[in-house]
PDB file of C-alpha atoms in Angstrom:
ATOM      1  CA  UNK A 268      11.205  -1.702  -9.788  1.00 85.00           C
ATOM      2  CA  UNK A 269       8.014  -2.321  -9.252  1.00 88.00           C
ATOM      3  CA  UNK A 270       6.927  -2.434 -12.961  1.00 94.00           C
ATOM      4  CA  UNK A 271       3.964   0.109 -12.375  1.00 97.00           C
ATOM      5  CA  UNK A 272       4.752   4.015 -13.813  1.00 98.00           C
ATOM      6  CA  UNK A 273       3.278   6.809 -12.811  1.00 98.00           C
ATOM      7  CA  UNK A 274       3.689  10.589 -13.991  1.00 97.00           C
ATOM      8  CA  UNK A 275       4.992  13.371 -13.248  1.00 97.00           C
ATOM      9  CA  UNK A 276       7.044  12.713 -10.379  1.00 97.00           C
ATOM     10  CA  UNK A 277       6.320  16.500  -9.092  1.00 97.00           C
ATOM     11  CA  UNK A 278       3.476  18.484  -9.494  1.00 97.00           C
ATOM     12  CA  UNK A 279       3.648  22.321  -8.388  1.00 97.00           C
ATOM     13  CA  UNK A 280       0.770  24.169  -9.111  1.00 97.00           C
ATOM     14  CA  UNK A 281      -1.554  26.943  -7.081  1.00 98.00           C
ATOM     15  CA  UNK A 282      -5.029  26.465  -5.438  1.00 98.00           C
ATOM     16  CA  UNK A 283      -8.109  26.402  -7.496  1.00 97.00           C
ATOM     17  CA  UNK A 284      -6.312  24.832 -10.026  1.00 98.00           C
ATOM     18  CA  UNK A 285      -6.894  20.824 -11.333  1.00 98.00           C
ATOM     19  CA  UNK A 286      -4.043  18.487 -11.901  1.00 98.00           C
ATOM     20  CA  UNK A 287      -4.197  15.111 -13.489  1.00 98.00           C
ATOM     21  CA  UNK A 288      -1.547  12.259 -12.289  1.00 98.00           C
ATOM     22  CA  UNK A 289      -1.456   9.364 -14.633  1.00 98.00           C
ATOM     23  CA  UNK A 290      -0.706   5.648 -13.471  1.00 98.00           C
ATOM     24  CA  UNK A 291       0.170   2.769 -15.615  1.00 98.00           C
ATOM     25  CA  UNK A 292      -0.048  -0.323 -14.337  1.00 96.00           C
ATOM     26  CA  UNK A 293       1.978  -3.885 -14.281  1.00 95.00           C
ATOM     27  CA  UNK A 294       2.158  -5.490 -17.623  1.00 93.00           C
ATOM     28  CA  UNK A 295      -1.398  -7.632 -17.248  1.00 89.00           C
ATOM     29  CA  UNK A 296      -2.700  -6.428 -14.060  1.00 92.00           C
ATOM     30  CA  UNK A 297      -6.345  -5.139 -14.286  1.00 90.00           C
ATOM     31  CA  UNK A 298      -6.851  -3.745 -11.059  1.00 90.00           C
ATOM     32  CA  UNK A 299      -5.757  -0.136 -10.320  1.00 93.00           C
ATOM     33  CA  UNK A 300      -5.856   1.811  -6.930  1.00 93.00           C
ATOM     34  CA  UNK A 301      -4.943   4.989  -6.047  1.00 96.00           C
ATOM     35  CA  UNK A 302      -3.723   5.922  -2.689  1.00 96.00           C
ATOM     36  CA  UNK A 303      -3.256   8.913  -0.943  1.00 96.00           C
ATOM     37  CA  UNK A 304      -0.200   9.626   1.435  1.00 95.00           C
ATOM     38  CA  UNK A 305       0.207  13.068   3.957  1.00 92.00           C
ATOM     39  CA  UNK A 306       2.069  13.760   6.939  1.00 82.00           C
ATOM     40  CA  UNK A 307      -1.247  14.047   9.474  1.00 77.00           C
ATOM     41  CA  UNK A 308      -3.443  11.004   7.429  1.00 78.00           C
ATOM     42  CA  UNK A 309      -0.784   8.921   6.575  1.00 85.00           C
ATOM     43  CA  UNK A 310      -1.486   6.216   4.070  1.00 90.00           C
ATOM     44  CA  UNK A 311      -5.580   6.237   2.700  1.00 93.00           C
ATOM     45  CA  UNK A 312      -6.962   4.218  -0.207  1.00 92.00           C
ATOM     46  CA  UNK A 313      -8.718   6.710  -2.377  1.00 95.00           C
ATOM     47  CA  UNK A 314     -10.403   4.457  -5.050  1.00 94.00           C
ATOM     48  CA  UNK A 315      -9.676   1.184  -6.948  1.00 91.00           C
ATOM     49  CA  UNK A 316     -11.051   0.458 -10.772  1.00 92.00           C
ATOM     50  CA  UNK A 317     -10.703  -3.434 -11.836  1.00 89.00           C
ATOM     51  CA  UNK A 318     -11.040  -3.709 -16.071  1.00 90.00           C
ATOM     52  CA  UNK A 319     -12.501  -0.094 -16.274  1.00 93.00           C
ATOM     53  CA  UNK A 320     -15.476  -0.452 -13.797  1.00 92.00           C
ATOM     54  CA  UNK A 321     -14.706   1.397 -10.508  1.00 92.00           C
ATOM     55  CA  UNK A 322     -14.694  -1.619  -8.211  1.00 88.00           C
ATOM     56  CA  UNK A 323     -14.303   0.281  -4.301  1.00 87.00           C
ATOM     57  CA  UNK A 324     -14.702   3.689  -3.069  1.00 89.00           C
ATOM     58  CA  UNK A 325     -12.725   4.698  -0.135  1.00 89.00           C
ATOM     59  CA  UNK A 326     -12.118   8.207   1.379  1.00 83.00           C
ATOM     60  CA  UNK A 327     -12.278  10.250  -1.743  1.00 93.00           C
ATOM     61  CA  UNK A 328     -13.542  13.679  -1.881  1.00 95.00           C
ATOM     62  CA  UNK A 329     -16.009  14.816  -4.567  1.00 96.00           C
ATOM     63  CA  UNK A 330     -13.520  17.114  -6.038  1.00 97.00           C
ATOM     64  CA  UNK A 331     -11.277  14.030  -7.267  1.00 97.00           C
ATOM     65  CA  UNK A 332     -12.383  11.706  -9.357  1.00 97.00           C
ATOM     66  CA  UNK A 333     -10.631   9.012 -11.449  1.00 97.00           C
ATOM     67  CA  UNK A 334     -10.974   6.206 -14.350  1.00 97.00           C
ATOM     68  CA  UNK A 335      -9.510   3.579 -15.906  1.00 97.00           C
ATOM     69  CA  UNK A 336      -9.153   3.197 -19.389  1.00 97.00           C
ATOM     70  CA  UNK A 337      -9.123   0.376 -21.986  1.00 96.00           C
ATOM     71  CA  UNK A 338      -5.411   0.340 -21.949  1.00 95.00           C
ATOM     72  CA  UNK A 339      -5.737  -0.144 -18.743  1.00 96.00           C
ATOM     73  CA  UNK A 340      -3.801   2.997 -17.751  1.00 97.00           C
ATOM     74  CA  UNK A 341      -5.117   4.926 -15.272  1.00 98.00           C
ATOM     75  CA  UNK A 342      -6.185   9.111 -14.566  1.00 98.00           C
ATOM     76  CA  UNK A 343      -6.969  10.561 -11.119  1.00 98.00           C
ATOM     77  CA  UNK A 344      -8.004  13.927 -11.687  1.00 98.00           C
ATOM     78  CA  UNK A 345      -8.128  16.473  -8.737  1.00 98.00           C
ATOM     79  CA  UNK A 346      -9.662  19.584  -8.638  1.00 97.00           C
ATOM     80  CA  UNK A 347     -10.334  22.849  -6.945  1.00 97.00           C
ATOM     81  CA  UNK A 348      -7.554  21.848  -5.397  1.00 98.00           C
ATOM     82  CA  UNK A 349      -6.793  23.143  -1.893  1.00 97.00           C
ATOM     83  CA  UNK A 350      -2.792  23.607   0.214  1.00 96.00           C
ATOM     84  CA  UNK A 351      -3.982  20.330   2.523  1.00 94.00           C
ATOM     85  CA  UNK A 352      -4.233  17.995  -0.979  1.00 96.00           C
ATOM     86  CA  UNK A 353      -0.711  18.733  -0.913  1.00 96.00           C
ATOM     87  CA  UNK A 354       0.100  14.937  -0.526  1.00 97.00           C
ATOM     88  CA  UNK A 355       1.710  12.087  -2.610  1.00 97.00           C
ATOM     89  CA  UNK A 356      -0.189  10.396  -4.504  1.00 98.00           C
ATOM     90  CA  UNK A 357       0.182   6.310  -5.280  1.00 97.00           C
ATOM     91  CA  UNK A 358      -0.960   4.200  -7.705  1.00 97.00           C
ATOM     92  CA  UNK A 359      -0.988   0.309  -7.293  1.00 95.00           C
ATOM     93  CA  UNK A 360      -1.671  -2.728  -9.195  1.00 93.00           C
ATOM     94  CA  UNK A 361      -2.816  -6.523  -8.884  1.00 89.00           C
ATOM     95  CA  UNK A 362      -3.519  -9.007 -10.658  1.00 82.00           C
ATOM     96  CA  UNK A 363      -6.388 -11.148 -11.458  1.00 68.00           C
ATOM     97  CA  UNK A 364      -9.013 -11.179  -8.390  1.00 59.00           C
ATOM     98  CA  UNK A 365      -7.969 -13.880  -6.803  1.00 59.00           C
ATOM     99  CA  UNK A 366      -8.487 -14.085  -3.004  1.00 58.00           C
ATOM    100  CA  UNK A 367      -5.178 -12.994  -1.622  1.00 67.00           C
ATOM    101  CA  UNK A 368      -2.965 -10.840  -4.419  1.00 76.00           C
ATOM    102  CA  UNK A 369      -0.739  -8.989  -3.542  1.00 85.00           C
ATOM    103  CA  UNK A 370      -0.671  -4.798  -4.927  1.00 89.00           C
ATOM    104  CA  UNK A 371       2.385  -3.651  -6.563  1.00 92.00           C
ATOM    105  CA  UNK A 372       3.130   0.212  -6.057  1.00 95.00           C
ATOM    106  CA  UNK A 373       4.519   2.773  -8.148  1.00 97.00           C
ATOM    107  CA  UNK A 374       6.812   5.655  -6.871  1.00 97.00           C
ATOM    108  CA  UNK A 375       4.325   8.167  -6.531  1.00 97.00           C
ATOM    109  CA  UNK A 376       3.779  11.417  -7.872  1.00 98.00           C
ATOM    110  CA  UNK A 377       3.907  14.571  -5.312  1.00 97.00           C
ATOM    111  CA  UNK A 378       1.563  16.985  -5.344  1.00 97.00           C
ATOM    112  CA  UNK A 379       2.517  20.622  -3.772  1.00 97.00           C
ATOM    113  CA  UNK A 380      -0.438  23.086  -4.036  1.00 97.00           C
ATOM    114  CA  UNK A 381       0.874  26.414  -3.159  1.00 96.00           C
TER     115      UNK A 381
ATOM    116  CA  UNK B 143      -9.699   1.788  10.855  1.00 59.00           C
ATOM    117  CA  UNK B 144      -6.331  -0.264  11.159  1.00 61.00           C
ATOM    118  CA  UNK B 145      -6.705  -3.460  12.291  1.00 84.00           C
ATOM    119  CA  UNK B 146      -3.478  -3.637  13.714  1.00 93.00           C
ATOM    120  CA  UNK B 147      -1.320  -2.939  16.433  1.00 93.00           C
ATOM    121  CA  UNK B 148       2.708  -2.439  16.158  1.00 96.00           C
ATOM    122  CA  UNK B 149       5.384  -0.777  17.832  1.00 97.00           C
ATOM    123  CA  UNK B 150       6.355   2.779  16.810  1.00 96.00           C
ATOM    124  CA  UNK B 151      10.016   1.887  16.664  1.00 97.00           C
ATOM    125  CA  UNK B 152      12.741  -0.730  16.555  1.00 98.00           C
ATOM    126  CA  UNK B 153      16.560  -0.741  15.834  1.00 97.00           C
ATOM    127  CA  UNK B 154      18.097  -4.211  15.005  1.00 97.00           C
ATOM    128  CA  UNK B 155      22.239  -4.317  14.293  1.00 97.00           C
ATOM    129  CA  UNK B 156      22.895  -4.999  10.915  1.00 97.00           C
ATOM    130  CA  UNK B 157      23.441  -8.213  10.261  1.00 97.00           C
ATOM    131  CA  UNK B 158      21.069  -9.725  12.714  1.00 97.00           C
ATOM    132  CA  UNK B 159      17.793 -10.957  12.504  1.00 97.00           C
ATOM    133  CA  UNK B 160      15.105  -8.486  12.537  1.00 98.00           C
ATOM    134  CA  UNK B 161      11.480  -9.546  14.649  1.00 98.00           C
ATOM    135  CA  UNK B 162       8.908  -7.351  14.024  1.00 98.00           C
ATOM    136  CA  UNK B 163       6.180  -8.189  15.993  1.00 97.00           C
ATOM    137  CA  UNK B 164       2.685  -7.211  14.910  1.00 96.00           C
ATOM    138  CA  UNK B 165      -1.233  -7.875  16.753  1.00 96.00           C
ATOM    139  CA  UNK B 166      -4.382  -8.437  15.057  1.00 93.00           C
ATOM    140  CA  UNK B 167      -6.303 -10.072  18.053  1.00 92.00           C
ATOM    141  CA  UNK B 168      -9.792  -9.277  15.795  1.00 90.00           C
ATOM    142  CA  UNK B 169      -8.515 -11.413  12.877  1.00 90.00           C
ATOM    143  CA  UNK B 170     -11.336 -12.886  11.432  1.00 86.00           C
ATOM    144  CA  UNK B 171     -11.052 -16.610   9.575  1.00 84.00           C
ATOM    145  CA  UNK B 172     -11.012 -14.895   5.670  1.00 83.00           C
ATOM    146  CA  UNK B 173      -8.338 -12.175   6.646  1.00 87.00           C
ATOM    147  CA  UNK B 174      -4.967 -12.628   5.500  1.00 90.00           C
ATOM    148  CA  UNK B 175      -2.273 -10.493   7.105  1.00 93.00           C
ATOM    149  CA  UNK B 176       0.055  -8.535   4.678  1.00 93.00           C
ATOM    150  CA  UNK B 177       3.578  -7.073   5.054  1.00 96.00           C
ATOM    151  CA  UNK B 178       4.523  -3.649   3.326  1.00 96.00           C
ATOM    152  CA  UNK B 179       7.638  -1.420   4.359  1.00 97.00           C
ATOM    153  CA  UNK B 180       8.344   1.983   2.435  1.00 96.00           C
ATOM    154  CA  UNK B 181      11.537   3.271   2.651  1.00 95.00           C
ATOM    155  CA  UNK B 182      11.748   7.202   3.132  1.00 89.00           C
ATOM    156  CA  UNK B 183       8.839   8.092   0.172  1.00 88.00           C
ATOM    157  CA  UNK B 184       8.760   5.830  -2.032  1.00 94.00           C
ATOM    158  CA  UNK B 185       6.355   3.656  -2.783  1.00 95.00           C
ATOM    159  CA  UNK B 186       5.779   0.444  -0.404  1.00 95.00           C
ATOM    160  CA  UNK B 187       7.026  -2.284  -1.200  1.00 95.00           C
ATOM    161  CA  UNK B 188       5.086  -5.571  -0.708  1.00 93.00           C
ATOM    162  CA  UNK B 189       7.238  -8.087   1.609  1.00 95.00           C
ATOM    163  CA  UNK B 190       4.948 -11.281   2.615  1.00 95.00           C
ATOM    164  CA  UNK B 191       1.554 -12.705   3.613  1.00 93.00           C
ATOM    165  CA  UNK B 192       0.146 -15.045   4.637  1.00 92.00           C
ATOM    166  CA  UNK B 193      -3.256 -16.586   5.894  1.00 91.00           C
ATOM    167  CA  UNK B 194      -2.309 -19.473   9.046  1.00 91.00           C
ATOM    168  CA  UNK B 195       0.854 -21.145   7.865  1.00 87.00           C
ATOM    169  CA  UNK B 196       3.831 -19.525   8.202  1.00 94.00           C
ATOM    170  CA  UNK B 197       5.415 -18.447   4.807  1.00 96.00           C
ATOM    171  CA  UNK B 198       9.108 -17.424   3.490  1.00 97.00           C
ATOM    172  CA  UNK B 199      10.099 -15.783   0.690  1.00 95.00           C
ATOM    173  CA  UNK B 200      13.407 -14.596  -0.330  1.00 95.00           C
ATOM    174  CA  UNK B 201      12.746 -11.447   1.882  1.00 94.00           C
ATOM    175  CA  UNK B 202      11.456 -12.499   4.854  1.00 97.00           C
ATOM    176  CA  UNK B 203       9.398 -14.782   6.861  1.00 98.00           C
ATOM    177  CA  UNK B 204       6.471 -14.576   8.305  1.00 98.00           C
ATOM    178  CA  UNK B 205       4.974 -16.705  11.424  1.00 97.00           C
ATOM    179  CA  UNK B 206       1.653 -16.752  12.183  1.00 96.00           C
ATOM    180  CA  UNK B 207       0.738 -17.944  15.952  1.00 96.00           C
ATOM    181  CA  UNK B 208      -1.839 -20.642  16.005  1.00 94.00           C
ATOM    182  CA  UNK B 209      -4.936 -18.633  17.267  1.00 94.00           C
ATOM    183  CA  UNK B 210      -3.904 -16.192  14.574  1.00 94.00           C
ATOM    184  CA  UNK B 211      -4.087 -13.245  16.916  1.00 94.00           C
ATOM    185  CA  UNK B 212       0.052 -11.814  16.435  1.00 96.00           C
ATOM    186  CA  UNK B 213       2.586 -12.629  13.850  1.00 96.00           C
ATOM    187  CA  UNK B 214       6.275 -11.572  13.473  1.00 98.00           C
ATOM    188  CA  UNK B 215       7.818 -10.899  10.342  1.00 98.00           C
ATOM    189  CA  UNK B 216      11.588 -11.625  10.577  1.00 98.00           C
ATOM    190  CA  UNK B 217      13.952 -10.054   8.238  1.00 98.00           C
ATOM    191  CA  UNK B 218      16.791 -12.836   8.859  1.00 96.00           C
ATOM    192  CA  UNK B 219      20.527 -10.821   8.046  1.00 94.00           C
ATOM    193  CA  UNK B 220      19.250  -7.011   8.048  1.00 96.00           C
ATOM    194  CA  UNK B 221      21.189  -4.385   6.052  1.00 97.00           C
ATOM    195  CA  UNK B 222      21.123  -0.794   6.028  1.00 97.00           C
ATOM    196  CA  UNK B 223      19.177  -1.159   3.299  1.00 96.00           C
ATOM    197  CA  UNK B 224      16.204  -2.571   5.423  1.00 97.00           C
ATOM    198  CA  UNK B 225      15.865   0.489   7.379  1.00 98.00           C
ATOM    199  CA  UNK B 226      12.008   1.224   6.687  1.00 97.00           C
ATOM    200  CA  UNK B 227       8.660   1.435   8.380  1.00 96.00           C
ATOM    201  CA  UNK B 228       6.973  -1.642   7.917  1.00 98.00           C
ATOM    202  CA  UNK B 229       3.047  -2.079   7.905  1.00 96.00           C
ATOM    203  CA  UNK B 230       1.374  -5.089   9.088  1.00 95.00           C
ATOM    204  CA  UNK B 231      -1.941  -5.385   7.344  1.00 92.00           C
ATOM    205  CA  UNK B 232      -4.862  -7.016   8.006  1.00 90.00           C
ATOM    206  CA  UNK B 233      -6.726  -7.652   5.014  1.00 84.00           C
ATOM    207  CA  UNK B 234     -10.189  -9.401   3.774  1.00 72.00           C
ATOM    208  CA  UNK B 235      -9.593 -12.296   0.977  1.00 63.00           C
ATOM    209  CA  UNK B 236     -11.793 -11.322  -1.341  1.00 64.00           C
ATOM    210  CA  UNK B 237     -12.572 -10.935  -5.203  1.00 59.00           C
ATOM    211  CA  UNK B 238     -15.490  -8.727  -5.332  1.00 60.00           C
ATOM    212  CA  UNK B 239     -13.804  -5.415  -4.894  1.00 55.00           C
ATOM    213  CA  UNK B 240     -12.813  -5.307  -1.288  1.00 61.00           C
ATOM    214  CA  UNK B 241      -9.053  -5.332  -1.621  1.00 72.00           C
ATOM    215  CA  UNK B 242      -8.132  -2.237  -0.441  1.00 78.00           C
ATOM    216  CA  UNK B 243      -5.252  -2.060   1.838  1.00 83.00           C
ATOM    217  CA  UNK B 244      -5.789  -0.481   5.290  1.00 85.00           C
ATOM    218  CA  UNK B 245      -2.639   1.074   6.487  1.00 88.00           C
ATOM    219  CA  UNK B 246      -1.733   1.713  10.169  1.00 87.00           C
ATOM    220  CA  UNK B 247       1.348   3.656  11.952  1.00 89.00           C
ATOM    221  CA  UNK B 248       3.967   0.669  11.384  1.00 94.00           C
ATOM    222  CA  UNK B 249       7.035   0.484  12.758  1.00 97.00           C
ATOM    223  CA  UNK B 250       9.927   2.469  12.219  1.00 97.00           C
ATOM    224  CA  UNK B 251      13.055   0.031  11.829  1.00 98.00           C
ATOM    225  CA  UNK B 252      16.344   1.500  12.148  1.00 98.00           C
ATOM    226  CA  UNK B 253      19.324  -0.558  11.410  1.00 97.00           C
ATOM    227  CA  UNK B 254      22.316  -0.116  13.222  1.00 97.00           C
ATOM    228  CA  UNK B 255      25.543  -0.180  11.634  1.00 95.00           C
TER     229      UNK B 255
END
C-alpha cells in the first residue's frame, strides 16, 4: 500500500459526458501528478500540481484539466470525453522538492467511455 | 521521449537472481536513473535509484557502471511475486517542477516456477 487513494476504482460512462477522478495523496506529500496509462501510449505524465500551484504540464489535452486543493487532495476533471480516453488513470505523490524523490502511486482509477 | 533502452522480455527461475539490464548512453551528470515495475495494472511501484554509486535497498540493487551509460537492477532471490515489467527511468534532479517521470517499454519479467 502505497498510502496514496484514489476514487472510484471504475468509471463507466458514455461519450460527451465529463467524469471527475479524485486522488489523495501520501500523508505530507505536496506534490501531485496525474498520469495517464492506454494500451497504444502506454504510460504519459499528464500534469503535476506542488502546494496548489500547477508546477509541469505534460501531454494533456484541453478537454482535461485538474487542481489541487488546500487539503492537498487532488481533481482531474475530463471532459467531452471521447472512446480513446478510455485509459487508467494514476495519481502519484512526493514529497518535499528535493532533488531526487521518489513518486508514490496509487492504484488507479479506470476509465471506460462507451 | 524515453531515455532508455531495455529488453522487451526476460524470464529468471524463481529463486535466482534477477539482472535486468537497462542503457541510458545520453545520461547527463544531474540525471538520476529510477526503477519502477507494475505488476498486471496496478499502479507502479517504485523499486530503487540511484545517481553514480550503486545503491541497495531491501528490494533490490542497483549498479551503476562508471561512465554511467547502463545499469542493472538485480532482484537477488526472485519470486513469483516479482513477475512485472520493470521501467528504467532516466530522470532530471530537480526541484523546480521538472519531476515528471518519463516511461519507456520496460521489460517484461517472467518468473519461472
Amino acid at each position: 500500500d502505497s498510502g496514496v487513494t484514489q476514487t472510484p476504482k471504475h468509471l463507466i460512462t458514455a461519450t460527451g459526458q465529463r467524469v471527475t477522478l479524485r486522488c489523495s495523496p501520501r500523508s505530507g506529500d505536496l506534490s501531485v501528478y496525474w498520469y495517464q496509462q492506454s494500451l497504444d501510449q502506454g504510460l504519459q505524465f499528464l500534469i503535476q500540481y506542488y502546494n496548489g500551484e500547477e508546477r509541469a504540464k505534460g501531454n494533456i489535452l484541453e478537454r482535461f484539466s485538474a487542481q489541487q486543493f488546500p487539503d492537498l487532495h487532488s481533481e482531474l476533471n475530463l471532459s467531452s470525453l471521447e472512446l480513446g480516453d478510455s485509459a487508467l488513470y494514476f495519481c502519484a505523490s512526493s514529497g518535499d522538492r528535493g532533488f531526487d524523490n521518489e513518486q508514490f502511486f496509487g492504484p488507479g482509477t479506470r476509465l471506460t467511455v462507451l | 521521449d524515453a531515455k532508455t533502452t531495455q529488453p522487451t522480455s526476460m524470464d529468471c527461475a524463481e529463486g535466482r537472481a534477477a539482472n535486468l539490464p537497462c542503457n541510458h548512453s545520453t545520461i547527463s551528470g544531474n540525471e538520476y536513473v529510477y526503477w519502477y515495475r507494475q505488476i498486471h495494472s496496478q499502479g507502479p511501484q517504485y523499486i530503487i535509484h540511484g545517481l553514480k554509486n550503486n545503491e541497495t535497498n531491501e528490494m533490490a540493487s542497483l549498479i551503476i557502471t562508471e561512465d554511467r551509460k547502463s545499469s542493472t537492477l538485480i532482484l537477488p532471490h526472485a519470486t513469483l511475486r516479482d513477475t512485472a515489467v520493470y521501467y528504467c527511468i532516466v530522470r532530471e534532479g530537480s526541484n523546480f517542477g521538472n519531476e515528471k517521470l518519463t516511461f519507456g517499454t520496460g521489460t517484461r519479467l517472467t518468473i519461472i516456477p
